[in-house]
Short mmCIF file of C-alpha atoms in Angstrom, two decimals:
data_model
loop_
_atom_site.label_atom_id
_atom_site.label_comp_id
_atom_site.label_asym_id
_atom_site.label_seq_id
_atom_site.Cartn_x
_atom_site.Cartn_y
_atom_site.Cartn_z
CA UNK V 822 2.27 -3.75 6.90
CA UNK V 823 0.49 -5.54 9.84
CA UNK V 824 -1.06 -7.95 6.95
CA UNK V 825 1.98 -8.78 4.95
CA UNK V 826 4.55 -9.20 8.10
CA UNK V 827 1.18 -11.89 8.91
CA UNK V 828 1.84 -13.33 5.38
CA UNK V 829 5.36 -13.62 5.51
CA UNK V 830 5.22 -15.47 9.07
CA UNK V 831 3.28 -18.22 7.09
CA UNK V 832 5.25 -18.45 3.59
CA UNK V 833 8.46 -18.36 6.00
CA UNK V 834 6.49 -21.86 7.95
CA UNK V 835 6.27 -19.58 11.42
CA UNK V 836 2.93 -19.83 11.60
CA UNK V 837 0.63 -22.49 10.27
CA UNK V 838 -2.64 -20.43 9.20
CA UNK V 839 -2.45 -18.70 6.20
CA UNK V 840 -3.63 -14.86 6.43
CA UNK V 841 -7.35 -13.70 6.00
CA UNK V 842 -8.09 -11.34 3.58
CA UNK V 843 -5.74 -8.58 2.78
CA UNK V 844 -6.99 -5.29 5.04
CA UNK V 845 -5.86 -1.55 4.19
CA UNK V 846 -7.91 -0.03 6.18
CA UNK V 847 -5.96 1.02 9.17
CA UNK V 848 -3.69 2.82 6.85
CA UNK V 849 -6.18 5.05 4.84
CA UNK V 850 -8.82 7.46 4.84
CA UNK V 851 -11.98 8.42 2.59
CA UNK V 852 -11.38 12.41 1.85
CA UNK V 853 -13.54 14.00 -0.67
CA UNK V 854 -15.06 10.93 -1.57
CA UNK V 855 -11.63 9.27 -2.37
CA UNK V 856 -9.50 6.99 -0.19
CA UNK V 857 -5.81 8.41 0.86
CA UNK V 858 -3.23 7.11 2.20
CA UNK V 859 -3.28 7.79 5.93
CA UNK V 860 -0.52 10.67 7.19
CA UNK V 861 2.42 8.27 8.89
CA UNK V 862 0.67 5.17 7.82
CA UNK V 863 2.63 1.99 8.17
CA UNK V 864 2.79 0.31 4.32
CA UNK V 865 5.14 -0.90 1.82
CA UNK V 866 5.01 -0.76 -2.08
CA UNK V 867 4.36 -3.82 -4.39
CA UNK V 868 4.04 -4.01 -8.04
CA UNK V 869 0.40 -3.88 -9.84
CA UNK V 870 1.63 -7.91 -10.79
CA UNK V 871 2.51 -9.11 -6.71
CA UNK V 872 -0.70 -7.16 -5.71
CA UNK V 873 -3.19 -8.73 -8.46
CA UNK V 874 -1.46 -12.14 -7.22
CA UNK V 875 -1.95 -11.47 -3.89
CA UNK V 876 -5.40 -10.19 -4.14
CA UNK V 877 -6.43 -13.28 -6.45
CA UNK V 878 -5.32 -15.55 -3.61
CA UNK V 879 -6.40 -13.85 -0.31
CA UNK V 880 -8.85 -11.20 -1.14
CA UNK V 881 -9.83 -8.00 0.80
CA UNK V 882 -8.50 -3.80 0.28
CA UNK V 883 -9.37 -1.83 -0.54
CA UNK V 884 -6.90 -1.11 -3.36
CA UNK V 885 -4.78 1.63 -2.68
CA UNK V 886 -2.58 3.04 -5.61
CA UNK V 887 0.62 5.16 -4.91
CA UNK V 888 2.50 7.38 -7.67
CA UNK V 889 5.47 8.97 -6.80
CA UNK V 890 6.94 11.73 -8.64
CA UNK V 891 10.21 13.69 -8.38
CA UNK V 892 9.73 17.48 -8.74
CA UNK V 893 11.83 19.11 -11.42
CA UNK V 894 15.03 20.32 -10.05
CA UNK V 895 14.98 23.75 -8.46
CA UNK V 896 18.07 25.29 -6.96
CA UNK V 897 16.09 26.55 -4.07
CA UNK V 898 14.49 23.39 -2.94
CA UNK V 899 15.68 20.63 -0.65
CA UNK V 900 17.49 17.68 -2.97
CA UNK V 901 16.09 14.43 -3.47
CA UNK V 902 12.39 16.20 -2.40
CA UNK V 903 9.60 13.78 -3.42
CA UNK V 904 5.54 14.20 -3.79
CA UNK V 905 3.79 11.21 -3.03
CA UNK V 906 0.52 11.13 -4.16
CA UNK V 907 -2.28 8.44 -3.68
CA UNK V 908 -5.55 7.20 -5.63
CA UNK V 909 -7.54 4.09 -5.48
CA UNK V 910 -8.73 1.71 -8.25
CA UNK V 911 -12.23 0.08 -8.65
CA UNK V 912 -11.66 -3.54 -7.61
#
């Protein structure tokens, strides 16, 4: 989130330089020849439109793509348990 709180200091007129290019690397990893999400890493969520936006204006990554899915309801698992799962697009 380092990145977008940098953003938001400039769209909010804190701080007169814009932000360089967007960088995700501090918050994933290349496993098995794909790029993950790093355990604990410090991120938010945007939609496919803000980060195509974003991405058009300020460059940088690498893309990383999050899908989260609910796991069908079992009576002997925790409520509200989520997967989180992460993949990367081509940019």
């Amino acid at each position: 989130m380092q990145w977008f709180r940098e953003w938001e200091s400039f769209v909010k007129g804190k701080d007169n330089e814009p932000p360089g290019p967007i960088d995700n690397s501090k918050i994933c990893v290349m496993k098995g020849g794909h790029i993950q999400l790093k355990q604990g890493a410090d991120y938010g969520q945007i939609s496919e439109e803000t980060w195509q936006y974003l991405l058009g204006i300020y460059g940088g990554g690498p893309e990383i793509a999050v899908r989260q899915t609910v796991a069908p309801a079992d009576p002997d698992s925790l409520h509200g348990e989520r997967k989180i799962e992460a993949e990367t697009r081509a940019l």
